[in-house]
Amino acid sequence: MDPLELLVTNDFLRVLDMIGVAVMGVAAGALAARLKFDAVGFAIIGIVAGLGGGLVRDLILDYGTPAAFDGPWYLACALVGSLFAFVISAEGAWWRRLVTVLDIAAMALWAATGTAKSFGYGLEPLPAILLGVTSGVGGGVIRDVLVGRIPAIFGGGPLYATGALVTAIGTWVVVALGLPSPYVLIAVGLGALLAAVASWRRWKLPAHGDWQVTMSASQLKALVRRTRRSERERVAHETGAIPVVDATVDDLAADVGFLDGEAGEYAERAFLDHDGDDIEFPQYDATGSENDTDPDDDRPQEKGRAP
């Protein structure tokens, strides 16, 4: 299949493409109404939202005159959509759902036609898919930038860009396998279905903070200390001996049990049933070095020495 067949000979897809432009004009007009734009604002925001992705695509492809300006129909569809939103106030829930569904369908269709057009002009698969996604979501990005807000596809919104990517990949498969052009509608349906279900179920891609380790250095060190203490208690319980930590090679030697607040109680628990001579445990300072203490000293024993 010649990829350009989608745009040159398939009148059905071209009609759907223009309907998508009009729908995007309506959706952009609804945003302009919330922001209290005047008639000029409605017209500009409708044109940008409906035609922005295609303009970017055609400029990158060095297409010549962009398709949006190669005749009056695309501009007329964008203006009709924004005019409809300017004249008719439609704020009901059912209307918003209808516009959302049509908006998603238009996005998927643009992703398919943008990908096919990119293949037709000789682009490799990866650039063609990227340009197809740009065709699908580029108008919405430019619209959001114009009104001073973060583009919805950057996070927190429905999976529009993901749906466009699925459609673009599906279009590439159809072109690569040489299937008839109507099969592209399957790719359009898959991408639109994903975006619609994501909007309904409020699915979102993981944000940056969802993958971060939020423990501070002190919290991480405390976790290591608790883990090491638990391990020492397990070893003492199973073997009756306290693990030896070499301060010269272990940079966490200062965290051994003898430095803990319950060091004496720990030793008593570990050697409660010991039947031999009294056991003396070495004392360590904060650097892990052993303190020299006379075992025959009559002064009260320091905490950490077995009674």
GROMACS .gro file of C-alpha atoms in nm, residues 67-238:
model
  172
   67ALA     CA    1  -0.229   2.102   0.392
   68ALA     CA    2  -0.411   2.329   0.637
   69PHE     CA    3  -0.363   2.624   0.397
   70ASP     CA    4  -0.391   2.432   0.071
   71GLY     CA    5  -0.756   2.520   0.023
   72PRO     CA    6  -1.026   2.668   0.246
   73TRP     CA    7  -1.175   2.354   0.395
   74TYR     CA    8  -0.950   2.287   0.692
   75LEU     CA    9  -0.953   2.650   0.807
   76ALA     CA   10  -1.328   2.663   0.761
   77CYS     CA   11  -1.378   2.352   0.975
   78ALA     CA   12  -1.164   2.494   1.257
   79LEU     CA   13  -1.351   2.826   1.247
   80VAL     CA   14  -1.691   2.656   1.240
   81GLY     CA   15  -1.600   2.455   1.547
   82SER     CA   16  -1.479   2.755   1.745
   83LEU     CA   17  -1.780   2.960   1.629
   84PHE     CA   18  -2.013   2.688   1.754
   85ALA     CA   19  -1.853   2.702   2.097
   86PHE     CA   20  -1.870   3.084   2.093
   87VAL     CA   21  -2.240   3.099   2.009
   88ILE     CA   22  -2.375   2.796   2.194
   89SER     CA   23  -2.302   2.737   2.560
   90ALA     CA   24  -2.282   2.362   2.615
   91GLU     CA   25  -2.165   2.287   2.966
   92GLY     CA   26  -2.364   1.971   3.036
   93ALA     CA   27  -2.189   1.651   3.139
   94TRP     CA   28  -2.323   1.466   2.836
   95TRP     CA   29  -2.183   1.734   2.603
   96ARG     CA   30  -1.839   1.722   2.763
   97ARG     CA   31  -1.832   1.343   2.728
   98LEU     CA   32  -1.933   1.366   2.362
   99VAL     CA   33  -1.664   1.622   2.284
  100THR     CA   34  -1.406   1.411   2.469
  101VAL     CA   35  -1.493   1.102   2.265
  102LEU     CA   36  -1.480   1.293   1.935
  103ASP     CA   37  -1.157   1.462   2.041
  104ILE     CA   38  -0.998   1.123   2.110
  105ALA     CA   39  -1.115   0.987   1.776
  106ALA     CA   40  -0.969   1.288   1.596
  107MET     CA   41  -0.638   1.250   1.780
  108ALA     CA   42  -0.608   0.886   1.674
  109LEU     CA   43  -0.701   0.964   1.314
  110TRP     CA   44  -0.442   1.240   1.292
  111ALA     CA   45  -0.177   1.012   1.436
  112ALA     CA   46  -0.253   0.757   1.163
  113THR     CA   47  -0.259   1.003   0.874
  114GLY     CA   48   0.052   1.181   1.005
  115THR     CA   49   0.244   0.854   1.028
  116ALA     CA   50   0.133   0.741   0.682
  117LYS     CA   51   0.224   1.077   0.531
  118SER     CA   52   0.567   1.064   0.693
  119PHE     CA   53   0.629   0.719   0.544
  120GLY     CA   54   0.513   0.848   0.208
  121TYR     CA   55   0.782   1.116   0.219
  122GLY     CA   56   1.058   0.867   0.291
  123LEU     CA   57   1.106   0.886   0.667
  124GLU     CA   58   1.238   0.587   0.859
  125PRO     CA   59   0.998   0.411   1.101
  126LEU     CA   60   1.104   0.581   1.425
  127PRO     CA   61   1.094   0.941   1.292
  128ALA     CA   62   0.769   0.865   1.109
  129ILE     CA   63   0.605   0.732   1.427
  130LEU     CA   64   0.728   1.032   1.625
  131LEU     CA   65   0.591   1.268   1.364
  132GLY     CA   66   0.262   1.079   1.366
  133VAL     CA   67   0.233   1.130   1.742
  134THR     CA   68   0.318   1.498   1.690
  135SER     CA   69   0.039   1.526   1.435
  136GLY     CA   70  -0.207   1.381   1.685
  137VAL     CA   71  -0.119   1.584   1.994
  138GLY     CA   72   0.072   1.885   1.860
  139GLY     CA   73  -0.233   2.109   1.830
  140GLY     CA   74  -0.330   2.049   2.193
  141VAL     CA   75   0.024   2.125   2.311
  142ILE     CA   76   0.035   2.458   2.123
  143ARG     CA   77  -0.314   2.544   2.252
  144ASP     CA   78  -0.213   2.483   2.614
  145VAL     CA   79   0.105   2.687   2.575
  146LEU     CA   80  -0.092   2.978   2.429
  147VAL     CA   81  -0.326   2.990   2.728
  148GLY     CA   82  -0.037   2.965   2.975
  149ARG     CA   83  -0.078   2.617   3.119
  150ILE     CA   84   0.133   2.302   3.121
  151PRO     CA   85   0.033   2.079   2.825
  152ALA     CA   86  -0.196   1.801   2.941
  153ILE     CA   87   0.013   1.531   2.772
  154PHE     CA   88   0.305   1.608   3.005
  155GLY     CA   89   0.128   1.442   3.295
  156GLY     CA   90  -0.189   1.433   3.498
  157GLY     CA   91  -0.419   1.395   3.198
  158PRO     CA   92  -0.560   1.107   2.994
  159LEU     CA   93  -0.323   0.892   2.792
  160TYR     CA   94  -0.364   1.092   2.470
  161ALA     CA   95  -0.001   1.069   2.367
  162THR     CA   96   0.008   0.697   2.452
  163GLY     CA   97  -0.303   0.639   2.241
  164ALA     CA   98  -0.145   0.833   1.956
  165LEU     CA   99   0.169   0.621   1.988
  166VAL     CA  100  -0.033   0.299   1.969
  167THR     CA  101  -0.208   0.426   1.657
  168ALA     CA  102   0.119   0.534   1.496
  169ILE     CA  103   0.278   0.194   1.561
  170GLY     CA  104  -0.029   0.019   1.423
  171THR     CA  105  -0.014   0.233   1.109
  172TRP     CA  106   0.351   0.141   1.065
  173VAL     CA  107   0.256  -0.229   1.085
  174VAL     CA  108  -0.012  -0.182   0.818
  175VAL     CA  109   0.233   0.000   0.588
  176ALA     CA  110   0.516  -0.248   0.652
  177LEU     CA  111   0.295  -0.548   0.574
  178GLY     CA  112   0.145  -0.383   0.266
  179LEU     CA  113  -0.212  -0.426   0.390
  180PRO     CA  114  -0.505  -0.240   0.228
  181SER     CA  115  -0.562   0.110   0.359
  182PRO     CA  116  -0.888   0.032   0.547
  183TYR     CA  117  -0.683  -0.170   0.794
  184VAL     CA  118  -0.547   0.159   0.925
  185LEU     CA  119  -0.887   0.210   1.087
  186ILE     CA  120  -0.805  -0.084   1.317
  187ALA     CA  121  -0.497   0.104   1.438
  188VAL     CA  122  -0.710   0.416   1.482
  189GLY     CA  123  -0.963   0.218   1.684
  190LEU     CA  124  -0.699   0.066   1.911
  191GLY     CA  125  -0.540   0.401   1.994
  192ALA     CA  126  -0.875   0.571   2.045
  193LEU     CA  127  -1.001   0.285   2.264
  194LEU     CA  128  -0.695   0.304   2.487
  195ALA     CA  129  -0.727   0.681   2.529
  196ALA     CA  130  -1.102   0.656   2.592
  197VAL     CA  131  -1.069   0.384   2.857
  198ALA     CA  132  -0.784   0.577   3.020
  199SER     CA  133  -1.003   0.887   3.035
  200TRP     CA  134  -1.293   0.688   3.181
  201ARG     CA  135  -1.082   0.496   3.435
  202ARG     CA  136  -0.854   0.794   3.505
  203TRP     CA  137  -0.540   0.599   3.414
  204LYS     CA  138  -0.215   0.791   3.417
  205LEU     CA  139   0.146   0.714   3.345
  206PRO     CA  140   0.376   0.699   3.649
  207ALA     CA  141   0.509   1.041   3.742
  208HIS     CA  142   0.869   1.118   3.831
  209GLY     CA  143   0.811   1.105   4.206
  210ASP     CA  144   0.648   0.761   4.182
  211TRP     CA  145   0.984   0.605   4.101
  212GLN     CA  146   1.200   0.796   4.347
  213VAL     CA  147   1.354   0.663   4.667
  214THR     CA  148   1.224   0.907   4.924
  215MET     CA  149   1.436   0.795   5.220
  216SER     CA  150   1.679   1.052   5.350
  217ALA     CA  151   2.038   0.962   5.434
  218SER     CA  152   1.959   0.943   5.805
  219GLN     CA  153   1.654   0.723   5.743
  220LEU     CA  154   1.856   0.490   5.522
  221LYS     CA  155   2.129   0.463   5.785
  222ALA     CA  156   1.869   0.390   6.053
  223LEU     CA  157   1.725   0.116   5.833
  224VAL     CA  158   2.071  -0.037   5.791
  225ARG     CA  159   2.126  -0.027   6.167
  226ARG     CA  160   1.794  -0.198   6.240
  227THR     CA  161   1.867  -0.464   5.979
  228ARG     CA  162   2.214  -0.531   6.119
  229ARG     CA  163   2.083  -0.547   6.476
  230SER     CA  164   1.815  -0.796   6.373
  231GLU     CA  165   2.073  -1.006   6.195
  232ARG     CA  166   2.303  -1.007   6.499
  233GLU     CA  167   2.019  -1.117   6.723
  234ARG     CA  168   1.934  -1.397   6.484
  235VAL     CA  169   2.294  -1.518   6.475
  236ALA     CA  170   2.322  -1.495   6.854
  237HIS     CA  171   2.001  -1.692   6.899
  238GLU     CA  172   2.104  -1.966   6.656
   0.00000   0.00000   0.00000
